[in-house]
Amino acid sequence: GDGSTCNISYSTTIQPIFTANCTPCHITSTRNNLSLSSYSSITSGNSTNGPVIIAGDHANSLLWQKVNSGIMPPGNSNLTASQINLIATWIDEGALEEPLDN
């Protein structure tokens, strides 16, 4: 790669955010039928509200809308701006499980 793109690794960057902040509720006994415990469950698109990730379009991705507005996670443990931006960038890069080697 020439460094023009900063591909985010899901497993090392994004999943830990969800694991720390979201999976206390969104795990096996999921809220709204949404598990945030693995890439496959997050991207399966079969939550109560449909797909929560729209690859390439963070603004229309329900998951980003919820964390960006502070609705999720409930309480005082909102994600930091940098965490929210990482999620947005990851979605805009295509919401890939593994970063492209370009």
Coordinates of N, CA and C in Angstrom, one line a residue:
G1 N 0.8 -1.2 0.0 CA 0.0 0.0 0.0 C 0.8 1.3 0.0
D2 N 0.3 2.3 -0.5 CA 1.0 3.6 -0.6 C 0.6 4.5 0.6
G3 N -0.2 4.0 1.5 CA -0.6 4.8 2.6 C -1.7 5.8 2.4
S4 N -2.3 5.8 1.1 CA -3.3 6.7 0.8 C -4.6 6.3 1.5
T5 N -4.8 5.0 1.8 CA -6.0 4.6 2.6 C -5.5 4.0 3.9
C6 N -6.3 4.3 4.9 CA -6.0 3.7 6.2 C -7.0 2.7 6.6
N7 N -6.8 1.5 6.0 CA -7.8 0.5 6.2 C -7.8 0.0 7.7
I8 N -9.0 0.0 8.2 CA -9.2 -0.4 9.6 C -9.4 -1.9 9.7
S9 N -8.8 -2.5 10.7 CA -9.0 -3.9 10.9 C -10.1 -4.1 11.8
Y10 N -11.1 -4.9 11.4 CA -12.3 -5.1 12.2 C -11.9 -5.8 13.5
S11 N -11.1 -6.9 13.3 CA -10.9 -7.7 14.5 C -10.1 -7.0 15.6
T12 N -9.1 -6.2 15.2 CA -8.3 -5.5 16.2 C -8.7 -4.1 16.6
T13 N -9.6 -3.5 15.8 CA -10.0 -2.1 16.1 C -11.5 -2.0 16.4
I14 N -12.3 -2.6 15.6 CA -13.8 -2.4 15.7 C -14.4 -3.3 16.7
Q15 N -14.1 -4.6 16.6 CA -14.7 -5.6 17.5 C -14.4 -5.3 19.0
P16 N -13.2 -4.8 19.3 CA -13.0 -4.5 20.7 C -13.9 -3.3 21.2
I17 N -14.2 -2.4 20.4 CA -15.1 -1.3 20.8 C -16.5 -1.9 21.1
F18 N -17.0 -2.8 20.3 CA -18.3 -3.4 20.5 C -18.2 -4.3 21.8
T19 N -17.1 -5.1 21.9 CA -17.0 -6.0 23.0 C -17.0 -5.2 24.3
A20 N -16.3 -4.1 24.4 CA -16.2 -3.3 25.6 C -17.5 -2.6 25.9
N21 N -18.2 -2.1 24.9 CA -19.3 -1.2 25.1 C -20.7 -1.7 24.8
C22 N -20.8 -2.7 24.0 CA -22.1 -3.1 23.4 C -22.5 -4.5 23.8
T23 N -21.6 -5.5 23.9 CA -22.0 -6.8 24.1 C -22.5 -7.1 25.5
P24 N -22.3 -6.3 26.5 CA -23.0 -6.6 27.8 C -24.5 -6.8 27.6
C25 N -25.1 -6.1 26.6 CA -26.5 -6.3 26.2 C -26.6 -7.1 24.9
H26 N -25.8 -6.7 23.9 CA -26.0 -7.2 22.6 C -25.1 -8.5 22.4
I27 N -25.4 -9.5 23.1 CA -24.6 -10.8 23.0 C -25.6 -11.9 22.7
T28 N -25.5 -13.0 23.4 CA -26.3 -14.2 23.0 C -27.8 -13.9 23.2
S29 N -28.2 -13.4 24.4 CA -29.6 -13.0 24.6 C -29.7 -11.5 24.1
T30 N -29.9 -11.4 22.8 CA -29.7 -10.1 22.2 C -30.9 -9.1 22.3
R31 N -30.6 -7.9 22.4 CA -31.6 -6.8 22.3 C -32.0 -6.6 20.9
N32 N -33.2 -6.5 20.5 CA -33.7 -6.3 19.2 C -33.1 -7.3 18.2
N33 N -32.8 -8.5 18.7 CA -32.3 -9.6 17.8 C -31.0 -9.1 17.1
L34 N -30.2 -8.3 17.9 CA -28.9 -7.9 17.3 C -27.8 -8.3 18.2
S35 N -26.9 -9.2 17.7 CA -25.7 -9.6 18.5 C -24.5 -8.8 17.9
L36 N -23.7 -8.2 18.8 CA -22.5 -7.5 18.3 C -21.3 -8.2 18.8
S37 N -21.4 -9.5 18.9 CA -20.3 -10.3 19.4 C -19.4 -10.8 18.4
S38 N -19.8 -10.7 17.1 CA -18.9 -11.2 16.0 C -19.3 -10.5 14.7
Y39 N -18.3 -10.5 13.8 CA -18.6 -9.9 12.5 C -19.8 -10.4 11.8
S40 N -19.9 -11.8 11.8 CA -21.0 -12.4 11.0 C -22.3 -12.0 11.6
S41 N -22.4 -11.9 12.9 CA -23.7 -11.6 13.5 C -24.1 -10.1 13.3
I42 N -23.1 -9.2 13.3 CA -23.3 -7.8 13.1 C -23.8 -7.5 11.7
T43 N -23.2 -8.3 10.7 CA -23.5 -8.0 9.3 C -24.6 -8.9 8.7
S44 N -25.2 -9.7 9.6 CA -26.2 -10.6 9.0 C -27.4 -9.9 8.5
G45 N -27.7 -8.7 9.1 CA -28.8 -7.9 8.6 C -30.2 -8.4 9.0
N46 N -30.3 -9.2 10.0 CA -31.6 -9.8 10.4 C -32.0 -9.3 11.8
S47 N -31.6 -8.1 12.2 CA -32.1 -7.6 13.5 C -33.5 -7.2 13.4
T48 N -34.1 -6.9 14.5 CA -35.5 -6.4 14.5 C -35.7 -5.2 13.6
N49 N -34.7 -4.4 13.5 CA -34.7 -3.2 12.7 C -34.0 -3.3 11.3
G50 N -33.8 -4.6 10.9 CA -33.1 -4.8 9.7 C -31.6 -4.6 9.8
P51 N -31.0 -4.5 8.6 CA -29.5 -4.3 8.6 C -29.1 -3.1 9.5
V52 N -28.1 -3.2 10.3 CA -27.6 -2.1 11.1 C -26.4 -1.4 10.5
I53 N -25.8 -2.1 9.5 CA -24.6 -1.6 8.8 C -24.9 -1.6 7.3
I54 N -24.7 -0.4 6.7 CA -24.8 -0.3 5.3 C -23.4 0.1 4.8
A55 N -22.8 -0.9 4.2 CA -21.4 -0.8 3.8 C -21.2 0.4 2.9
G56 N -20.3 1.2 3.2 CA -20.0 2.4 2.4 C -20.8 3.6 2.7
D57 N -21.7 3.5 3.7 CA -22.6 4.6 4.0 C -22.8 4.7 5.5
H58 N -21.9 5.2 6.2 CA -22.1 5.2 7.7 C -23.3 6.1 8.1
A59 N -23.6 7.1 7.4 CA -24.6 8.0 7.9 C -26.0 7.4 7.9
N60 N -26.2 6.4 7.0 CA -27.4 5.7 6.9 C -27.4 4.3 7.6
S61 N -26.3 4.0 8.3 CA -26.1 2.8 9.1 C -26.7 3.0 10.5
L62 N -27.7 2.2 10.8 CA -28.4 2.4 12.1 C -27.4 2.3 13.3
L63 N -26.5 1.4 13.2 CA -25.5 1.3 14.3 C -24.8 2.6 14.6
W64 N -24.3 3.2 13.5 CA -23.6 4.4 13.7 C -24.5 5.5 14.2
Q65 N -25.7 5.6 13.6 CA -26.7 6.6 14.1 C -26.9 6.5 15.6
K66 N -27.0 5.3 16.1 CA -27.3 5.1 17.5 C -26.2 5.5 18.4
V67 N -24.9 5.1 18.0 CA -23.8 5.5 18.9 C -23.4 7.0 18.7
N68 N -23.6 7.5 17.5 CA -23.3 8.9 17.3 C -24.2 9.8 18.0
S69 N -25.5 9.4 18.1 CA -26.5 10.3 18.8 C -26.4 10.1 20.4
G70 N -25.7 9.1 20.8 CA -25.6 8.8 22.2 C -26.7 8.0 22.8
I71 N -27.6 7.5 21.9 CA -28.7 6.7 22.4 C -28.1 5.3 22.8
M72 N -27.1 4.9 22.1 CA -26.4 3.6 22.5 C -24.9 3.9 22.7
P73 N -24.3 3.3 23.7 CA -25.0 2.5 24.7 C -25.8 3.4 25.8
P74 N -26.8 2.9 26.3 CA -27.6 3.7 27.3 C -26.8 3.9 28.6
G75 N -27.0 5.0 29.2 CA -26.3 5.4 30.4 C -25.2 6.4 30.1
N76 N -24.1 6.4 30.9 CA -23.1 7.4 30.7 C -21.9 6.9 30.1
S77 N -21.9 5.7 29.4 CA -20.8 5.1 28.8 C -20.7 5.3 27.3
N78 N -21.1 6.5 26.9 CA -21.1 6.8 25.4 C -19.7 6.5 24.8
L79 N -19.7 6.2 23.6 CA -18.4 6.0 22.9 C -17.7 7.3 22.7
T80 N -16.4 7.3 22.6 CA -15.7 8.6 22.4 C -15.8 9.0 21.0
A81 N -15.5 10.2 20.7 CA -15.6 10.7 19.3 C -14.7 9.9 18.4
S82 N -13.5 9.5 18.9 CA -12.6 8.8 18.1 C -13.1 7.4 17.8
Q83 N -13.8 6.8 18.8 CA -14.3 5.4 18.5 C -15.5 5.5 17.5
I84 N -16.3 6.6 17.6 CA -17.4 6.8 16.7 C -16.9 7.0 15.3
N85 N -15.8 7.8 15.2 CA -15.2 8.1 13.9 C -14.5 6.8 13.3
L86 N -14.0 5.9 14.1 CA -13.4 4.7 13.6 C -14.5 3.8 13.0
I87 N -15.6 3.8 13.7 CA -16.7 3.0 13.2 C -17.2 3.5 11.9
A88 N -17.3 4.9 11.8 CA -17.8 5.5 10.5 C -16.8 5.2 9.4
T89 N -15.5 5.3 9.7 CA -14.5 5.1 8.7 C -14.5 3.6 8.2
W90 N -14.7 2.7 9.2 CA -14.7 1.3 8.8 C -15.9 1.0 7.9
I91 N -17.1 1.6 8.3 CA -18.3 1.4 7.4 C -18.0 2.0 6.0
D92 N -17.5 3.2 6.0 CA -17.3 3.8 4.7 C -16.2 3.1 3.8
E93 N -15.3 2.4 4.5 CA -14.3 1.6 3.7 C -14.9 0.3 3.2
G94 N -16.2 0.0 3.6 CA -16.9 -1.2 3.1 C -17.3 -2.1 4.1
A95 N -17.1 -1.8 5.4 CA -17.4 -2.7 6.5 C -16.9 -4.1 6.3
L96 N -15.6 -4.1 6.0 CA -14.9 -5.4 5.7 C -14.5 -6.1 6.9
E97 N -14.5 -7.5 6.8 CA -14.0 -8.2 8.0 C -12.5 -8.2 8.1
E98 N -11.8 -8.1 6.9 CA -10.4 -8.0 6.8 C -10.0 -6.8 6.0
P99 N -9.1 -6.0 6.4 CA -8.7 -4.8 5.5 C -8.1 -5.3 4.2
L100 N -8.4 -4.5 3.2 CA -7.8 -4.8 1.9 C -6.3 -4.4 1.9
D101 N -5.5 -5.2 1.3 CA -4.1 -4.8 1.2 C -3.8 -4.0 -0.1
N102 N -4.0 -2.7 0.0 CA -3.8 -1.9 -1.2 C -2.7 -0.9 -1.0

